[in-house]
PDB file of C-alpha atoms and ligand atoms in Angstrom:
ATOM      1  CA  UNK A   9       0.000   0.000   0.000  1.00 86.00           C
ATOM      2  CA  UNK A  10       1.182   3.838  -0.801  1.00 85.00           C
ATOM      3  CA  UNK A  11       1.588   6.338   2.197  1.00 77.00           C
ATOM      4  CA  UNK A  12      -0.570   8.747   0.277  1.00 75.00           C
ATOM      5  CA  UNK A  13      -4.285   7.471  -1.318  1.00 70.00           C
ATOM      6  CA  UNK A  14      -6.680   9.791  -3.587  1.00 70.00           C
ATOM      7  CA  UNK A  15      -4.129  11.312  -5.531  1.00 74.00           C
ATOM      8  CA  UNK A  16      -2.291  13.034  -2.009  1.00 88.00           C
ATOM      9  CA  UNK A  17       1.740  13.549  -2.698  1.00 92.00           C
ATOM     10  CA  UNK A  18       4.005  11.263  -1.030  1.00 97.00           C
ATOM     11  CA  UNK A  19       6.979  12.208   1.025  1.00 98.00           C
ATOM     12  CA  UNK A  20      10.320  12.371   0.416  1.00 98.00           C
ATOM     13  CA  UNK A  21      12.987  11.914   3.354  1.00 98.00           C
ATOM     14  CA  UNK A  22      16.713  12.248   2.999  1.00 99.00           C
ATOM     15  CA  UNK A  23      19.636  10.798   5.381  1.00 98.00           C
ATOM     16  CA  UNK A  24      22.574  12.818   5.381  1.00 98.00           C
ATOM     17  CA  UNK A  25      26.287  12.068   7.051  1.00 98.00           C
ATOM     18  CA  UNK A  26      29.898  12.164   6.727  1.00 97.00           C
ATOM     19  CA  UNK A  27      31.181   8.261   5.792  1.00 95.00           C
ATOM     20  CA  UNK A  28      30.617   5.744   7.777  1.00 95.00           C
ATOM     21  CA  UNK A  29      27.902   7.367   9.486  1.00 97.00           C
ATOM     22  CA  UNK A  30      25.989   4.406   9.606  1.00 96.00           C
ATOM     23  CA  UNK A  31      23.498   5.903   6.731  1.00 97.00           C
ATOM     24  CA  UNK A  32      23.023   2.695   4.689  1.00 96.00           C
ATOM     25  CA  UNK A  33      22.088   0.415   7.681  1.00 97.00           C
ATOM     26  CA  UNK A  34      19.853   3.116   8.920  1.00 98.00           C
ATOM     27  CA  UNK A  35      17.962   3.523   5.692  1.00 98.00           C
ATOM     28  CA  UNK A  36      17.580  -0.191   5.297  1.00 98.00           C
ATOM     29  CA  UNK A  37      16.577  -0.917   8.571  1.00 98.00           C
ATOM     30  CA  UNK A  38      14.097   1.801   8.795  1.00 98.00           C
ATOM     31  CA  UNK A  39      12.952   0.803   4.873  1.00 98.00           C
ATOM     32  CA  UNK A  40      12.414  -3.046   6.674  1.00 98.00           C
ATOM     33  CA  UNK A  41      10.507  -1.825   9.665  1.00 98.00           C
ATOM     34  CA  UNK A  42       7.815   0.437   6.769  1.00 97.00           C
ATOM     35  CA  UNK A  43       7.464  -2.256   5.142  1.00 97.00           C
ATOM     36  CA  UNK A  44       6.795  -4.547   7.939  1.00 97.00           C
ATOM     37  CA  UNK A  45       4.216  -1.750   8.536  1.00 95.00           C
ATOM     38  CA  UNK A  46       2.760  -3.137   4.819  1.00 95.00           C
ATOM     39  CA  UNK A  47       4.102   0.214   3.408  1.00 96.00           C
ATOM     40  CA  UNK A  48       5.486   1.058  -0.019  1.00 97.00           C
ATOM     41  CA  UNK A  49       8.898   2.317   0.030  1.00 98.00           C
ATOM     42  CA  UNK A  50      11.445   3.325  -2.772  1.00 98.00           C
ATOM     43  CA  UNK A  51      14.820   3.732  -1.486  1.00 98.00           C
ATOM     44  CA  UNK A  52      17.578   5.672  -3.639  1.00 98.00           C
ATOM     45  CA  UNK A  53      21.267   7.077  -4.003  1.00 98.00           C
ATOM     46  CA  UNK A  54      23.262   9.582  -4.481  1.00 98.00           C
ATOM     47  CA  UNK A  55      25.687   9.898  -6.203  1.00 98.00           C
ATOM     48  CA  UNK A  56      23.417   7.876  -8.578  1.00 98.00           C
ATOM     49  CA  UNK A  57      23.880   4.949 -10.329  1.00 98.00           C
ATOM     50  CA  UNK A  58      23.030   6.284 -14.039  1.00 97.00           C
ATOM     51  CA  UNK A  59      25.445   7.992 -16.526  1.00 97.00           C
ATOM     52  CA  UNK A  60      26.574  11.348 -14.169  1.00 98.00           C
ATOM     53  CA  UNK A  61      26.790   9.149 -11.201  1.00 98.00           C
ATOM     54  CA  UNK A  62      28.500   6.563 -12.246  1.00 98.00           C
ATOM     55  CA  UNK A  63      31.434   9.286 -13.958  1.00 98.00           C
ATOM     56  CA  UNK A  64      31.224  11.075 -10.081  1.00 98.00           C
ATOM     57  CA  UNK A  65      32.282   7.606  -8.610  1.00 97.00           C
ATOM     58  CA  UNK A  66      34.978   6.925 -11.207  1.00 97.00           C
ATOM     59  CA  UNK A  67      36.427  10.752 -10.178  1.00 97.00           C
ATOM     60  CA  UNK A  68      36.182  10.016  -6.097  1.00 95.00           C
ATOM     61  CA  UNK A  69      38.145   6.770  -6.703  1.00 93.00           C
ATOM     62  CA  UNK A  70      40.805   9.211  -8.371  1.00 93.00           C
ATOM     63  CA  UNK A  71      40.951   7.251 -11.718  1.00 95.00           C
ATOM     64  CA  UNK A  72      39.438  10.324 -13.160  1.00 96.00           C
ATOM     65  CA  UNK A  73      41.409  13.644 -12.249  1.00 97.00           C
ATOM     66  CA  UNK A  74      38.729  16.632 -11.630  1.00 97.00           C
ATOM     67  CA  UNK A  75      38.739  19.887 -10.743  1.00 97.00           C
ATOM     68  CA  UNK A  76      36.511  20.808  -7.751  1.00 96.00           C
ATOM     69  CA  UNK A  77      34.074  23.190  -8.929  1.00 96.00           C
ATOM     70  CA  UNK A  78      33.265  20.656 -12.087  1.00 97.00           C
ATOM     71  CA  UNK A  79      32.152  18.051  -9.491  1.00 98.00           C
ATOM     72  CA  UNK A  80      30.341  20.114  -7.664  1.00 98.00           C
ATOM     73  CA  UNK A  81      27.961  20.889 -10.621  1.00 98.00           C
ATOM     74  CA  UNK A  82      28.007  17.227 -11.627  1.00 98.00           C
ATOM     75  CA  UNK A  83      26.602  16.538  -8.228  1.00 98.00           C
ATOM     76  CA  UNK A  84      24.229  19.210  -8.955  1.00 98.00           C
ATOM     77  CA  UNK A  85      23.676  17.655 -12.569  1.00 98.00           C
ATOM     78  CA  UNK A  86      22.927  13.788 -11.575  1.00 99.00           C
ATOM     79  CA  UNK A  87      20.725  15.361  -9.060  1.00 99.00           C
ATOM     80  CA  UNK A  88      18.532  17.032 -12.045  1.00 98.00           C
ATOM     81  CA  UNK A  89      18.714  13.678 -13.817  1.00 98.00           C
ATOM     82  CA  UNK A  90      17.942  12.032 -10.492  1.00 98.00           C
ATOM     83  CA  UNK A  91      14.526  14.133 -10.364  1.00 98.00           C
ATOM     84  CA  UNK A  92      13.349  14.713 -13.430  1.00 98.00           C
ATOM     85  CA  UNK A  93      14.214  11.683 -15.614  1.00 98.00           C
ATOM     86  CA  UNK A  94      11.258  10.087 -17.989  1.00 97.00           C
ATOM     87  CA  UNK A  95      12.284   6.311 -16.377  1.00 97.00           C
ATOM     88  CA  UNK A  96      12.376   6.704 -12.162  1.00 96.00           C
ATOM     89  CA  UNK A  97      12.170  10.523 -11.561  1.00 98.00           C
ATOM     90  CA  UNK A  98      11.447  11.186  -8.103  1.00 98.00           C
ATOM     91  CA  UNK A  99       9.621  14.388  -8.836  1.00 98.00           C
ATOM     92  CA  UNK A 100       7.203  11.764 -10.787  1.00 98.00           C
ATOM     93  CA  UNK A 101       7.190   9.367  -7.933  1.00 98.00           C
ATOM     94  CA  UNK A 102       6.232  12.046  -5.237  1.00 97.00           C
ATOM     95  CA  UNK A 103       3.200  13.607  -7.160  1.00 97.00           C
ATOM     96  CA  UNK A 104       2.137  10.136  -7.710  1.00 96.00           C
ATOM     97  CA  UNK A 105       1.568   9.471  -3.624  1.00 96.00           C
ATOM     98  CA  UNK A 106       5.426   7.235  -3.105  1.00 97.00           C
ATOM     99  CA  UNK A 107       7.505   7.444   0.233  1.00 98.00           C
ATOM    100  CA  UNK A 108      11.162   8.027  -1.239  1.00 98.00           C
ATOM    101  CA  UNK A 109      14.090   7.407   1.162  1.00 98.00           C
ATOM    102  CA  UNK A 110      17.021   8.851  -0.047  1.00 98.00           C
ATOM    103  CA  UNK A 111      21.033   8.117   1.178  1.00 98.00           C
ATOM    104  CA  UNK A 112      22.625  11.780   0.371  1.00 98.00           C
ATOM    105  CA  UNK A 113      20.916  14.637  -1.471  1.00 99.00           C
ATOM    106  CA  UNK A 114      21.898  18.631  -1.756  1.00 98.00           C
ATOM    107  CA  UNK A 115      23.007  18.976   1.836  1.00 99.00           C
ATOM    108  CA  UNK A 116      25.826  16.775   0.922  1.00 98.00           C
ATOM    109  CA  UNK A 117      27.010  19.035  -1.377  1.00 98.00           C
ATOM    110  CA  UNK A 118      26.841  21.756   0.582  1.00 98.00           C
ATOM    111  CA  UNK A 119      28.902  20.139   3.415  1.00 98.00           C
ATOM    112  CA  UNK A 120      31.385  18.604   1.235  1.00 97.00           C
ATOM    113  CA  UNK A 121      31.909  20.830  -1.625  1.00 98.00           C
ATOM    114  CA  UNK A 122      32.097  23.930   0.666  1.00 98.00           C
ATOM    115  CA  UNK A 123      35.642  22.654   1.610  1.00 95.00           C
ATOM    116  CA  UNK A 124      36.577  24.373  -1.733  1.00 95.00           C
ATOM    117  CA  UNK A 125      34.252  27.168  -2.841  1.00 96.00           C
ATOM    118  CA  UNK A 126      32.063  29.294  -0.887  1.00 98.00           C
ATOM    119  CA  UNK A 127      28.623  27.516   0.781  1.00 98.00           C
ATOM    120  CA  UNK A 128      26.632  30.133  -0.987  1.00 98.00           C
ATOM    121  CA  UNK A 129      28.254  29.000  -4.521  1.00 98.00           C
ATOM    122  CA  UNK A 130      26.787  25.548  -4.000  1.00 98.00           C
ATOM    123  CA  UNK A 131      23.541  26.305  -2.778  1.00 98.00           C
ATOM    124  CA  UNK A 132      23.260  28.612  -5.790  1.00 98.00           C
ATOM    125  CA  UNK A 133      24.570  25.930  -8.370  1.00 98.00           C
ATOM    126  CA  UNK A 134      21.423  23.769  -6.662  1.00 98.00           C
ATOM    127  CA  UNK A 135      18.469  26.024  -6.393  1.00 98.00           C
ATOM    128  CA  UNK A 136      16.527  24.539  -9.407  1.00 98.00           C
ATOM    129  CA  UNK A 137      16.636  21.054  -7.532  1.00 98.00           C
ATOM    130  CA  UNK A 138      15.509  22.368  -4.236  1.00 98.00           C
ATOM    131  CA  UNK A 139      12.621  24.277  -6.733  1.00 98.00           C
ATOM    132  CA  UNK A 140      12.092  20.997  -7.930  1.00 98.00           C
ATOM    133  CA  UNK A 141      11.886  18.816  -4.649  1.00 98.00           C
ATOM    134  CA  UNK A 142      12.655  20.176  -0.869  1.00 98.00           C
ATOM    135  CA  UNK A 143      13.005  17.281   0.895  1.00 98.00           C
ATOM    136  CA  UNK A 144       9.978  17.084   3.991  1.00 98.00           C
ATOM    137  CA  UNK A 145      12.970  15.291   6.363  1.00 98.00           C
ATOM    138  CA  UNK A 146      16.327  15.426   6.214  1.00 98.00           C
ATOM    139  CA  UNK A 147      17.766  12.762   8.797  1.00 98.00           C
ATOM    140  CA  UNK A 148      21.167  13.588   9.731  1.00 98.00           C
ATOM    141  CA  UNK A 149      23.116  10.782  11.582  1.00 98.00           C
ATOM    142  CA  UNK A 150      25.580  12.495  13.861  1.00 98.00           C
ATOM    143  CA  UNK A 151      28.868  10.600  14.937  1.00 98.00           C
ATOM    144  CA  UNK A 152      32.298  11.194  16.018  1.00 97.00           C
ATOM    145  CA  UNK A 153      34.858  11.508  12.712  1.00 96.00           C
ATOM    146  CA  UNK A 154      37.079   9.198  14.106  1.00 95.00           C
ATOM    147  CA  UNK A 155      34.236   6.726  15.160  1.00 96.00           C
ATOM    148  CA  UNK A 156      33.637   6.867  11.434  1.00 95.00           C
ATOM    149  CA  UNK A 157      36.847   6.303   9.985  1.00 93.00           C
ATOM    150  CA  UNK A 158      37.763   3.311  11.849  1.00 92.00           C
ATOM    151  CA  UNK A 159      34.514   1.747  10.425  1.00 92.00           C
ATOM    152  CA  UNK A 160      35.592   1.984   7.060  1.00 92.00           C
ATOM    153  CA  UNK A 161      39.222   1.199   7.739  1.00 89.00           C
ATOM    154  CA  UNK A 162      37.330  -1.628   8.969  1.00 90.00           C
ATOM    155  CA  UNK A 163      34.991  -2.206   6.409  1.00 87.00           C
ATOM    156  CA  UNK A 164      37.846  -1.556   3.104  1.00 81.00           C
ATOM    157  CA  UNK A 165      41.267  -0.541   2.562  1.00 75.00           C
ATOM    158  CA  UNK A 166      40.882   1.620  -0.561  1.00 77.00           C
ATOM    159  CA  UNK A 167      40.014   5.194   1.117  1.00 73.00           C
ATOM    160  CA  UNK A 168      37.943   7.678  -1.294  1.00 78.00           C
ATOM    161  CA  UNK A 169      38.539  10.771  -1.950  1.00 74.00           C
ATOM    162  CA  UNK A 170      36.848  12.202   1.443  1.00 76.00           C
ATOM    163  CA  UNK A 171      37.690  10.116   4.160  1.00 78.00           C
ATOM    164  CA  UNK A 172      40.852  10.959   5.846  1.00 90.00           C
ATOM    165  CA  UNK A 173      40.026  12.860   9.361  1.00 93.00           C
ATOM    166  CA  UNK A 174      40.431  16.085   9.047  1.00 94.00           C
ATOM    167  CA  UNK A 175      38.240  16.368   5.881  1.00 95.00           C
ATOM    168  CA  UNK A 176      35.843  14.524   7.710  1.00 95.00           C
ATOM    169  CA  UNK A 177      35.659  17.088  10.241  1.00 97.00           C
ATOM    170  CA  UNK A 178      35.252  19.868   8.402  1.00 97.00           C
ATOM    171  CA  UNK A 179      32.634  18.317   6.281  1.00 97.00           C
ATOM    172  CA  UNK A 180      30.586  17.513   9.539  1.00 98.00           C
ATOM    173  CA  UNK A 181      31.312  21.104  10.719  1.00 98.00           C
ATOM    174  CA  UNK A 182      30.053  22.246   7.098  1.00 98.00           C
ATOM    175  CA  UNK A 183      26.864  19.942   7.664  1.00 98.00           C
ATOM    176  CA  UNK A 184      26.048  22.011  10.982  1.00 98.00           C
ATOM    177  CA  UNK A 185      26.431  25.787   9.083  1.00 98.00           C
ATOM    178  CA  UNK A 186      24.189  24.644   6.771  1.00 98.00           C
ATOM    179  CA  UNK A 187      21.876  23.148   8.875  1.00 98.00           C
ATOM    180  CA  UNK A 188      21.555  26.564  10.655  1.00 98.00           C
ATOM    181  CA  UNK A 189      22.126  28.931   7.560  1.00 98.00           C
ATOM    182  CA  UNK A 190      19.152  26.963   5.892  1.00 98.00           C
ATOM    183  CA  UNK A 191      16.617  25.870   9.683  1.00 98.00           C
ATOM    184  CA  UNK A 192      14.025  28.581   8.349  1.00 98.00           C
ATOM    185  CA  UNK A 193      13.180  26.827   4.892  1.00 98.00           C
ATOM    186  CA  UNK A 194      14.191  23.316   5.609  1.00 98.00           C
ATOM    187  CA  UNK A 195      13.130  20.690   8.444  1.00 98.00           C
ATOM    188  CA  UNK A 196      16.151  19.005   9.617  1.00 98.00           C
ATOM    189  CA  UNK A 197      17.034  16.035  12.565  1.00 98.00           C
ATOM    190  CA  UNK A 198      20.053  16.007  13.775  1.00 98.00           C
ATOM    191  CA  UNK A 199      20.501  12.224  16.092  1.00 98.00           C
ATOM    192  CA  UNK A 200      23.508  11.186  18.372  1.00 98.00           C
ATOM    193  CA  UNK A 201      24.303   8.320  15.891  1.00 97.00           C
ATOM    194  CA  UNK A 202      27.141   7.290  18.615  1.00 96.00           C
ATOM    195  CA  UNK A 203      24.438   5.192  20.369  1.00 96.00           C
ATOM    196  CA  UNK A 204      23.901   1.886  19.938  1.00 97.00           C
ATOM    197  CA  UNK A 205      22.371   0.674  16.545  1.00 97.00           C
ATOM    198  CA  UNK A 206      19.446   0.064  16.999  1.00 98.00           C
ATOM    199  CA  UNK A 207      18.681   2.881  20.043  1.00 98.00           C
ATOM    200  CA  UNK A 208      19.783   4.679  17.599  1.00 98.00           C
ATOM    201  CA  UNK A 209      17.063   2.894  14.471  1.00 98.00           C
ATOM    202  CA  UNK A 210      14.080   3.617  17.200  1.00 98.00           C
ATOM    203  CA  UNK A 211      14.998   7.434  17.314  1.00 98.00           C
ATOM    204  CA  UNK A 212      14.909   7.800  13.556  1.00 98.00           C
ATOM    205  CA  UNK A 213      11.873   5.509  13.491  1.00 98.00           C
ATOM    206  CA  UNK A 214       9.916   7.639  15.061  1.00 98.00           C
ATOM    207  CA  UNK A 215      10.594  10.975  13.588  1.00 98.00           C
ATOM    208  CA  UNK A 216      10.015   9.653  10.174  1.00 98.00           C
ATOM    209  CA  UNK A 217       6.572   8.403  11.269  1.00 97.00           C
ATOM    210  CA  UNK A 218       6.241  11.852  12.059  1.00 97.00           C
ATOM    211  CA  UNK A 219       6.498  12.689   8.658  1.00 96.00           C
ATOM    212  CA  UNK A 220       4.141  10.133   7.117  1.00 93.00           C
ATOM    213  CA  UNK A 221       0.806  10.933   6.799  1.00 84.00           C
ATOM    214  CA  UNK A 222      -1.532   8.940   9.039  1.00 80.00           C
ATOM    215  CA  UNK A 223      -3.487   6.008   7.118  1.00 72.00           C
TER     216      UNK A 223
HETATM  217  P1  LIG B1425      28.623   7.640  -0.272  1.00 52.81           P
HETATM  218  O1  LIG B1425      27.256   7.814   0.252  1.00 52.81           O
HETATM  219  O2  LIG B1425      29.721   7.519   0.714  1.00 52.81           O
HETATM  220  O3  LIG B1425      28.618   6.414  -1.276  1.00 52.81           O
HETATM  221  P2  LIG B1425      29.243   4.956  -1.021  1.00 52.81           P
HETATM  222  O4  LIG B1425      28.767   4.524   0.336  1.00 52.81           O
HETATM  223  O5  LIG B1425      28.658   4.178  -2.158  1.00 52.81           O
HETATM  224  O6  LIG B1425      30.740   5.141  -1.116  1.00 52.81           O
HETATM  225  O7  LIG B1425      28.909   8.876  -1.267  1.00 52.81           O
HETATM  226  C1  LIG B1425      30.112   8.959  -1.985  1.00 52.81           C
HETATM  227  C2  LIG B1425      30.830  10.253  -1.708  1.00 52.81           C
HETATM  228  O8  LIG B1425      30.252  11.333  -2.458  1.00 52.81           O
HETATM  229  C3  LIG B1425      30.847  10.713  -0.271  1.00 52.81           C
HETATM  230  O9  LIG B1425      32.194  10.843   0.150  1.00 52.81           O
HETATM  231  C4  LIG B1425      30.221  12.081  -0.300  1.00 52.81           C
HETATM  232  C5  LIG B1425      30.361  12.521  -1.713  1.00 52.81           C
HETATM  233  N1  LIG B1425      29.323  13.477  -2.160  1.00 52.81           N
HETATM  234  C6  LIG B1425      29.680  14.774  -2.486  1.00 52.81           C
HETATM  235  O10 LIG B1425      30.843  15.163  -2.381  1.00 52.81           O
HETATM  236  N2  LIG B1425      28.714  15.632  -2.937  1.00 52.81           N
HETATM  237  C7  LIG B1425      27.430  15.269  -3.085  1.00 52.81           C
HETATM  238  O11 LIG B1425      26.570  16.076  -3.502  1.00 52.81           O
HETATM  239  C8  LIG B1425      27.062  13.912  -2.737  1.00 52.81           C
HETATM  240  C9  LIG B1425      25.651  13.438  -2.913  1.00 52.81           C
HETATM  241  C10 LIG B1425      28.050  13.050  -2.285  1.00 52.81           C
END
């Protein structure tokens, strides 16, 4: 069953956090628990997995040198494809009444690319996606950098582009500005993600019900 019946929009909820936040087991234990709940939801990516998205992850890996300012409006690009395109658009999927669950959207660009250009720049260079689709929740996991890099020395041992420590700081110290330049126009969460897992799953559980419209 849709969230939304008789032609209602659906609802579109991001996750944001530096890596290794814990965003991916989040979404999919939250996605388990709505559909437990005999809920439709459609869970999604960014950086996508289409054309842009897939360049984006060749350029983080490093086999593709980039200059900073060009990534930041191919972020802003595979978002616009992300939205509006004729297959699995999300701007489509909201008017038609679907819950979307979404790991990373613009406030990831604003917190990471705002290591190299002005905040402002990059809130500019994505102002026709927010037009498009502002998300109703943005979820942001909150945990220590150095909690987070020793999961994903853990997890790999090919670092991206991003995650050495003191980038990772900054980027979750970017996350906060624009959390507060932007609290008047956007409705944010910020959660102690340096609780257990699943303390941690009940928290988010229940603001996103929050957000769903009651049956
Ligand atoms: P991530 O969610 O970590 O993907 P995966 O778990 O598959 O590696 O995202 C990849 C990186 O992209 C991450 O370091 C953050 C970065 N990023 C930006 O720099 N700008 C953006 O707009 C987005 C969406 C992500």
């Amino acid at each position: 069953m849709q969230i939304s019946g008789n032609g209602q929009r659906g609802r579109f909820i991001v996750f944001e956090g530096i890596d290794g936040s814990g965003k991916s087991t989040q979404i999919q234990m939250i996605s388990n628990r709505i559909r437990d709940m005999k809920l439709q939801v459609y869970t999604t990516f960014e950086p996508t997995a289409g054309t842009i998205g897939s360049l984006i992850r060749q350029m983080l890996s490093g086999k593709i040198k980039i200059d900073q300012r060009t990534l930041a409006f191919l972020f802003a690009a595979d978002r616009m494809d992300h939205l509006v395109n004729d297959e699995n658009g999300l701007r489509e999927k909201i008017d038609q009444g679907e819950l979307v669950i979404c790991d990373r959207y613009y406030f990831s660009s604003y917190a990471y690319h705002a290591q190299h250009m002005d905040m402002e720049w990059v809130i500019h260079a994505n102002s026709l996606n927010a037009d498009i689709l502002r998300p109703d929740l943005t979820v942001f996991i909150d945990v220590e950098p150095e909690t987070c890099l020793e999961r994903i020395k853990n997890n790999r041992s090919d670092l991206e582009m991003y995650e050495k420590i003191d980038i990772m700081k900054k980027v979750r110290s970017n996350y906060l500005t624009a959390f507060e330049r932007l609290k008047d126009i956007e409705k944010i969460v910020v959660i102690d993600g340096n609780q257990p897992v699943d303390h941690v799953g009940d928290i988010i559980f229940r603001e996103v019900m929050k957000t769903i419209p009651p049956a």
